[in-house]
mmCIF file of C-alpha atoms in Angstrom:
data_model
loop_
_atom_site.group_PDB
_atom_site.id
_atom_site.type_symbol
_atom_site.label_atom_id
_atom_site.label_comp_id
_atom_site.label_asym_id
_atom_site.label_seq_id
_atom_site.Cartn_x
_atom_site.Cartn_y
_atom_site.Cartn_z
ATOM 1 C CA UNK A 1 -6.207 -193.255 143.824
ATOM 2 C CA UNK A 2 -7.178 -192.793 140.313
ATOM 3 C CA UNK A 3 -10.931 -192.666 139.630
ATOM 4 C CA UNK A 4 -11.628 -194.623 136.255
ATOM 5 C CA UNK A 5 -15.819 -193.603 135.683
ATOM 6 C CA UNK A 6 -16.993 -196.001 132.655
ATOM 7 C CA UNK A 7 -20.064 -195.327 130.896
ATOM 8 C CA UNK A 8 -22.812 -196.839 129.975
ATOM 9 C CA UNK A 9 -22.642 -199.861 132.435
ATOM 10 C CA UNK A 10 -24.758 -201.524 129.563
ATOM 11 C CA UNK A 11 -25.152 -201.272 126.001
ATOM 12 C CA UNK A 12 -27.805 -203.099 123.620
ATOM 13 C CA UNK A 13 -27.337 -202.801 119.774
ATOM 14 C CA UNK A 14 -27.703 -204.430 116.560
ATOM 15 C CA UNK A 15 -25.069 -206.773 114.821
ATOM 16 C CA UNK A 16 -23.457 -204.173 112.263
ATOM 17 C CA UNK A 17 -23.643 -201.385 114.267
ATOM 18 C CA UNK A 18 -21.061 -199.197 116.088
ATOM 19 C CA UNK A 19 -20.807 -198.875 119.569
ATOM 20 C CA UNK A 20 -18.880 -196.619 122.107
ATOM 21 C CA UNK A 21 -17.795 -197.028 125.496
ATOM 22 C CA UNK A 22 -16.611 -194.023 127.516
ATOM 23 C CA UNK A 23 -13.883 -193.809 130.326
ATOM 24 C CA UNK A 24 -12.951 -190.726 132.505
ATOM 25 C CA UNK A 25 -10.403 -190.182 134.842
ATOM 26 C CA UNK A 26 -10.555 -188.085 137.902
ATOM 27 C CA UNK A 27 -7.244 -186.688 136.789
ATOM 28 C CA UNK A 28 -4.506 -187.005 133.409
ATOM 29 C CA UNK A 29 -3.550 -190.137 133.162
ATOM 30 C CA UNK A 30 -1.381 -189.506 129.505
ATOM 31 C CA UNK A 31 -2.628 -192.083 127.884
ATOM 32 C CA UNK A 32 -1.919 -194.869 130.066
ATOM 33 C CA UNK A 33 -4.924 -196.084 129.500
ATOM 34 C CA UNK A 34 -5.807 -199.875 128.338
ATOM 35 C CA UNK A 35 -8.972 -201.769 127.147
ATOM 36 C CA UNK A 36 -10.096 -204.969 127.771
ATOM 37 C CA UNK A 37 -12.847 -207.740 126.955
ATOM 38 C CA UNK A 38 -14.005 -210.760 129.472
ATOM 39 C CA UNK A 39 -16.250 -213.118 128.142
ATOM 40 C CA UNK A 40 -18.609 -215.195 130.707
ATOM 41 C CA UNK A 41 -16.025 -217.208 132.670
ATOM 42 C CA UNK A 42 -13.171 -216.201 131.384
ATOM 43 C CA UNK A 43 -10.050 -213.881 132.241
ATOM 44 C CA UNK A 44 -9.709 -210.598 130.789
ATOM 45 C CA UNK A 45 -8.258 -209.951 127.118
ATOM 46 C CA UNK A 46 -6.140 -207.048 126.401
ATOM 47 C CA UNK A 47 -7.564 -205.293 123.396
ATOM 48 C CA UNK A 48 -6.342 -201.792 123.153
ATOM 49 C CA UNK A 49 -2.981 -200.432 125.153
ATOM 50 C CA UNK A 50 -1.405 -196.522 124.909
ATOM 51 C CA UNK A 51 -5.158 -195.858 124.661
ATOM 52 C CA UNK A 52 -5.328 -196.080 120.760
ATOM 53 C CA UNK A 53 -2.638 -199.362 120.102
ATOM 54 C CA UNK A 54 -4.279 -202.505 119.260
ATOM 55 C CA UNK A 55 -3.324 -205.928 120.906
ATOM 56 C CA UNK A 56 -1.685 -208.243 118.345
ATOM 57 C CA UNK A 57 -4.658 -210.563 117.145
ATOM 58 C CA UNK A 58 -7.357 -208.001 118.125
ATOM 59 C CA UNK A 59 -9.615 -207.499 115.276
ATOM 60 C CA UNK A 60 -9.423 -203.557 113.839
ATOM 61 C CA UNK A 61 -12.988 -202.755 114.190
ATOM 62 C CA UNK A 62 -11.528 -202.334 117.697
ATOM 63 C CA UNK A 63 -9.884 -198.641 118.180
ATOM 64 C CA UNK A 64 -9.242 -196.441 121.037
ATOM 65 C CA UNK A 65 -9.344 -193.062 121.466
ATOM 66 C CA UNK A 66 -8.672 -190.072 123.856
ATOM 67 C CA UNK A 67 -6.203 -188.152 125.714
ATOM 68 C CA UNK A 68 -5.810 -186.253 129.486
ATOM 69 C CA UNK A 69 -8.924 -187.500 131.025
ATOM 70 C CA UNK A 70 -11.454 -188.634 128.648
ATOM 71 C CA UNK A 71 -11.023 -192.186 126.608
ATOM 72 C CA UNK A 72 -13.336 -193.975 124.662
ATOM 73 C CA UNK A 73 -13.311 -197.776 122.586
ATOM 74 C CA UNK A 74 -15.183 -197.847 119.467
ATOM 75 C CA UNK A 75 -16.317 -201.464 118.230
ATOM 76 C CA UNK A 76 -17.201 -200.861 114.300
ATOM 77 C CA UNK A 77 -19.664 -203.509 112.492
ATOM 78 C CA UNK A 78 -20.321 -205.531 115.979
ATOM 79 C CA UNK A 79 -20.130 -209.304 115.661
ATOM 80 C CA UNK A 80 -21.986 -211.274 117.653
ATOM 81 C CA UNK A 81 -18.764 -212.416 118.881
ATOM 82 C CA UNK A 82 -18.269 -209.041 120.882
ATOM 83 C CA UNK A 83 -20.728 -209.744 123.541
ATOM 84 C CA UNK A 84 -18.803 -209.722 126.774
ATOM 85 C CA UNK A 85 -18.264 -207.228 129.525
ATOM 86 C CA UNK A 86 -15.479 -204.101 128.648
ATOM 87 C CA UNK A 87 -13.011 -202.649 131.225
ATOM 88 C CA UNK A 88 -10.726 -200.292 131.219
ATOM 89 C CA UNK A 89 -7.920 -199.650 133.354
ATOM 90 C CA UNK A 90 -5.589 -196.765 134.261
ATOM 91 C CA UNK A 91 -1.580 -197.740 134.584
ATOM 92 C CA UNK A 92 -0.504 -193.885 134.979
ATOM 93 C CA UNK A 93 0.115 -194.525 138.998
ATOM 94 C CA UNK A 94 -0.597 -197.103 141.619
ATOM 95 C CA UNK A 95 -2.379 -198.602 142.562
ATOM 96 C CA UNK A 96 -3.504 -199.271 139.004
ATOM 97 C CA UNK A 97 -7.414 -199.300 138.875
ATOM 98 C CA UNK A 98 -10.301 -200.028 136.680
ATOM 99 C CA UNK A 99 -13.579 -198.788 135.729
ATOM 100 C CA UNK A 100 -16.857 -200.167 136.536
ATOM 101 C CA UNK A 101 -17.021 -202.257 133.636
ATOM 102 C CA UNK A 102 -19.778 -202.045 130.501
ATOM 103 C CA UNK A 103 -22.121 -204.938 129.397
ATOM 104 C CA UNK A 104 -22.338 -205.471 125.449
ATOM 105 C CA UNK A 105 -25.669 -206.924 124.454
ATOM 106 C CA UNK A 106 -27.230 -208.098 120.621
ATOM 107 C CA UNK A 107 -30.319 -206.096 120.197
ATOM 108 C CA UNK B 1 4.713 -219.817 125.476
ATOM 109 C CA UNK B 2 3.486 -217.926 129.148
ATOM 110 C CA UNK B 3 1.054 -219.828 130.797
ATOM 111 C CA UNK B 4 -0.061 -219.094 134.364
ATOM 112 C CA UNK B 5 -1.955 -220.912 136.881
ATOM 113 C CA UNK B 6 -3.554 -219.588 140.143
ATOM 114 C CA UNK B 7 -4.168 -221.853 142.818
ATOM 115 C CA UNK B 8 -5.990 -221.381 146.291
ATOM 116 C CA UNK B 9 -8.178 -223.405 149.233
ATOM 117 C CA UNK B 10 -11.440 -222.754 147.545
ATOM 118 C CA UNK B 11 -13.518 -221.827 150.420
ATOM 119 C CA UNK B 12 -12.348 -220.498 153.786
ATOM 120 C CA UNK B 13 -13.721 -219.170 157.132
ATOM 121 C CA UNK B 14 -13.809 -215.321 157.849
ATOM 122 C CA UNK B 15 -11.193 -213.645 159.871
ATOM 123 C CA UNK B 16 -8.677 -216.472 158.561
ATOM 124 C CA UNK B 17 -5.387 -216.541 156.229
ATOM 125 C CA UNK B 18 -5.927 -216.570 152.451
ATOM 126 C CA UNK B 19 -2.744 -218.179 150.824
ATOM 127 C CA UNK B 20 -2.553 -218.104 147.258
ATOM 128 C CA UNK B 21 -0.028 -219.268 144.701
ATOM 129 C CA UNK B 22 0.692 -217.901 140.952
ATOM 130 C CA UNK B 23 2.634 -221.246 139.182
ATOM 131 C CA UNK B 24 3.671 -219.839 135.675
ATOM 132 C CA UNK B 25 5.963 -221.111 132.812
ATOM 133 C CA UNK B 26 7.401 -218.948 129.658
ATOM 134 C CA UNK B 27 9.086 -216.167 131.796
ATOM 135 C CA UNK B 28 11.146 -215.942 134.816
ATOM 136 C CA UNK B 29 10.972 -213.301 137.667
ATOM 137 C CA UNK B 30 14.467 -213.356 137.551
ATOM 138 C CA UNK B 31 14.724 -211.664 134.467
ATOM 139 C CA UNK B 32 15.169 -207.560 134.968
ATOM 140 C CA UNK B 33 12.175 -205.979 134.183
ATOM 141 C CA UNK B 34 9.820 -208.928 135.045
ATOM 142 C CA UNK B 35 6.981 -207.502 137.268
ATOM 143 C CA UNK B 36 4.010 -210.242 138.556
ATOM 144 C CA UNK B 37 0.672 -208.340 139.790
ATOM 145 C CA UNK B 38 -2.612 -210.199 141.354
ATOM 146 C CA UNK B 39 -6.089 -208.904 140.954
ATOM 147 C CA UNK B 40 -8.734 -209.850 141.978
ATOM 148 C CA UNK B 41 -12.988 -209.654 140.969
ATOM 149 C CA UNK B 42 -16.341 -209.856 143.006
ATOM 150 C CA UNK B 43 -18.681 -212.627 140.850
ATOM 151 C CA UNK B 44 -20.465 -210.213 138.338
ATOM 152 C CA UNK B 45 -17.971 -207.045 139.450
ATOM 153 C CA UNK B 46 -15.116 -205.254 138.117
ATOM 154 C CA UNK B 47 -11.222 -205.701 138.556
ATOM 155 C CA UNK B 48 -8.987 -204.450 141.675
ATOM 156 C CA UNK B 49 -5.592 -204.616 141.293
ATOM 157 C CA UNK B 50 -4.108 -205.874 144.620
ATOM 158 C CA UNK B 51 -0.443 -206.195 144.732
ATOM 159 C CA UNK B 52 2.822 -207.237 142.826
ATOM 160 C CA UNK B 53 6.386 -207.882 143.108
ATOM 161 C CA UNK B 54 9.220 -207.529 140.453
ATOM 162 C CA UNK B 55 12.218 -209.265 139.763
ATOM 163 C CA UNK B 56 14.177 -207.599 142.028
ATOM 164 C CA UNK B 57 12.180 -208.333 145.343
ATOM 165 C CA UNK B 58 10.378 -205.046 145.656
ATOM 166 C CA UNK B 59 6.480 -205.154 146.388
ATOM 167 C CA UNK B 60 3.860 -202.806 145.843
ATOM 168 C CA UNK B 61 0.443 -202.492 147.318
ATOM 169 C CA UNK B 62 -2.836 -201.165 146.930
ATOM 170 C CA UNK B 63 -2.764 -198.923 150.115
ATOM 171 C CA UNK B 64 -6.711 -199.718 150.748
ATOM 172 C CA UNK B 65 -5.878 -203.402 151.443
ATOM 173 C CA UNK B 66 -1.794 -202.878 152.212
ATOM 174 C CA UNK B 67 -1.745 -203.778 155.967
ATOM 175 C CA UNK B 68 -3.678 -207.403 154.742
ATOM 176 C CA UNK B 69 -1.417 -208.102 152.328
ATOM 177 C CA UNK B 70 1.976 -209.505 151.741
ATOM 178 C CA UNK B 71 3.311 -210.954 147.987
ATOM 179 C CA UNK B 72 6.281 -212.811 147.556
ATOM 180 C CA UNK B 73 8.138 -215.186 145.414
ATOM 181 C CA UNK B 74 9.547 -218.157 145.240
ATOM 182 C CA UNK B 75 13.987 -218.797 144.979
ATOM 183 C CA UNK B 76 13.282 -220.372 141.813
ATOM 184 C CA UNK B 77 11.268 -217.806 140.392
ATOM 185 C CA UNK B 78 8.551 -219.082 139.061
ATOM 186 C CA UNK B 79 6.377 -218.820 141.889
ATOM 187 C CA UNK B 80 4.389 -216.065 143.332
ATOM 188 C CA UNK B 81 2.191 -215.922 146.221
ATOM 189 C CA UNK B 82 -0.229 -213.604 148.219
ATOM 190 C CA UNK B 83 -1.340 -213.949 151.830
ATOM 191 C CA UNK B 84 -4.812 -212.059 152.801
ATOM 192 C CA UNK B 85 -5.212 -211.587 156.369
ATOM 193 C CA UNK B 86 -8.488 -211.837 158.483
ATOM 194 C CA UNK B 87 -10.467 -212.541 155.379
ATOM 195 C CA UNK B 88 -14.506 -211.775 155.400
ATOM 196 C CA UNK B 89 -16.825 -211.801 153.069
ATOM 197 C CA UNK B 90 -15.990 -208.868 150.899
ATOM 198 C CA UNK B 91 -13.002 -211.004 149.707
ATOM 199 C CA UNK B 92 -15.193 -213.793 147.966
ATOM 200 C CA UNK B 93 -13.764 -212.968 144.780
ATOM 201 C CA UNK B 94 -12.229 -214.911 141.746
ATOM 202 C CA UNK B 95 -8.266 -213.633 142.526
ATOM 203 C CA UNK B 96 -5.435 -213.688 138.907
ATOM 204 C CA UNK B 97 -2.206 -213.375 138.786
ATOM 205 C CA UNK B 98 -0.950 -211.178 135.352
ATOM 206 C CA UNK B 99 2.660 -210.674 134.374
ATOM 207 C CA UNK B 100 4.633 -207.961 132.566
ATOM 208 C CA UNK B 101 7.672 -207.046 131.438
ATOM 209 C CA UNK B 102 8.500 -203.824 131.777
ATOM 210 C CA UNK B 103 6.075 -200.885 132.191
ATOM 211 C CA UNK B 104 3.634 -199.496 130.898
ATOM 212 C CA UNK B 105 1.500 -202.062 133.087
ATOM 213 C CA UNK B 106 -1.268 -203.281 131.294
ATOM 214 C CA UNK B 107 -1.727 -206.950 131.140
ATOM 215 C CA UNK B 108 -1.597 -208.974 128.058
ATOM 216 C CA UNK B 109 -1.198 -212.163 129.705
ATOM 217 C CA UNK B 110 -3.782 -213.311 132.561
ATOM 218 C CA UNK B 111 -4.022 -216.741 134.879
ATOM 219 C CA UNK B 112 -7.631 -218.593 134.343
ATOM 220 C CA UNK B 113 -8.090 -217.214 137.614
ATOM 221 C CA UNK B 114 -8.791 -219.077 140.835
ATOM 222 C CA UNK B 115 -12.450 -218.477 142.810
ATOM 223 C CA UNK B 116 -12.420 -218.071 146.555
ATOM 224 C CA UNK B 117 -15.713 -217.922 148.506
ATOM 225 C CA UNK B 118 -15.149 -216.534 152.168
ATOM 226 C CA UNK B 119 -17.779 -218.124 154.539
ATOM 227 C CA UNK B 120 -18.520 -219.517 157.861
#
């Protein structure tokens, strides 16, 4: 199986700011790599697909970055609408797995 | 408009049958290309994709659970199922179903998700 390592598991910061969330794969995954955001009782959102593409209806200061092994999501100017927990997940090979998962906080 | 549903028994003993059903609307998994995966999620964990099937009958598994599991649909194709075997704890877990068409699989369309709490 893939190994999807997300980093941090949490993140506090201040409404405006700009945050990053890190993903690694234990081996290439070209890209087929997706991001998502789950609010407190609810199912996942797709926000970012191809690693950089952004979900119809996903606001831009949501990108995605990276190549090989090493992805990332920026959130620019963070609303306090953001705070949820953020996945991603590697569709390269099956079985298709995530990472841990990283908490987004309002300093 | 896709909607799914998931649907399940709620609570269950350990070492039993978990049954559960995907009801969805706005697709059909008759159409080629049409691929339905569950996944499941510990309370306060992350995701692990389980299984799916695809329009054409074939199945695929997550080989750390495969000799549990068994997907399969309905003949009028808009029904999906999963059946857990021997159940314990470890499989207290909120379970979705998520459809796509075509790869790359992602999922841009996800069930509300149904809980299931293993327990004697």
């Amino acid at each position: 199986d893939i190994r999807m390592t997300q980093s941090p598991a949490s993140l506090s910061a201040s409404l405006g700011e700009t945050v990053n969330i890190e993903c690694l794969a234990s081996e290439d995954i070209y890209s087929d790599l997706a991001w998502y955001q789950q609010k407190p009782g609810k199912s996942p959102q797709l926000l970012i697909y191809n690693a950089n593409s952004l979900q119809n209806g996903v606001p831009s200061r949501f990108s995605g970055s990276g190549s090989g092994t090493q992805y990332s999501l920026k959130i620019n100017s963070l609303q306090s609408e953001d705070v949820a927990t953020y996945f991603c997940q590697q569709y390269n090979n099956y079985p298709f797995t995530f990472g841990s998962g990283t908490k987004l906080e309002i300093k | 408009q896709v909607t799914l549903k998931e649907s399940g028994p709620g609570m269950l003993q350990p070492s039993k049958t978990l049954s559960l059903t995907c009801s969805f609307s706005g697709f059909s998994l008759s159409t080629s290309g049409m691929v339905v995966s569950w996944i499941r999620q510990p309370s306060g964990k992350s995701l692990e994709w389980l299984a799916a099937i695809d329009w054409d009958g074939d199945k695929y598994y997550n080989p750390s659970l495969k000799s549990r599991l068994t997907v399969s649909k309905d003949t009028s194709n808009t029904q999906v199922f999963l059946k857990i075997t021997s159940v314990d704890i470890a499989d207290t877990a909120t379970y979705y179903c998520a459809p796509r068409y075509y790869g790359p699989y992602y999922f841009d369309y996800w069930g509300q998700g149904v809980m299931v709490t293993v327990s004697s």
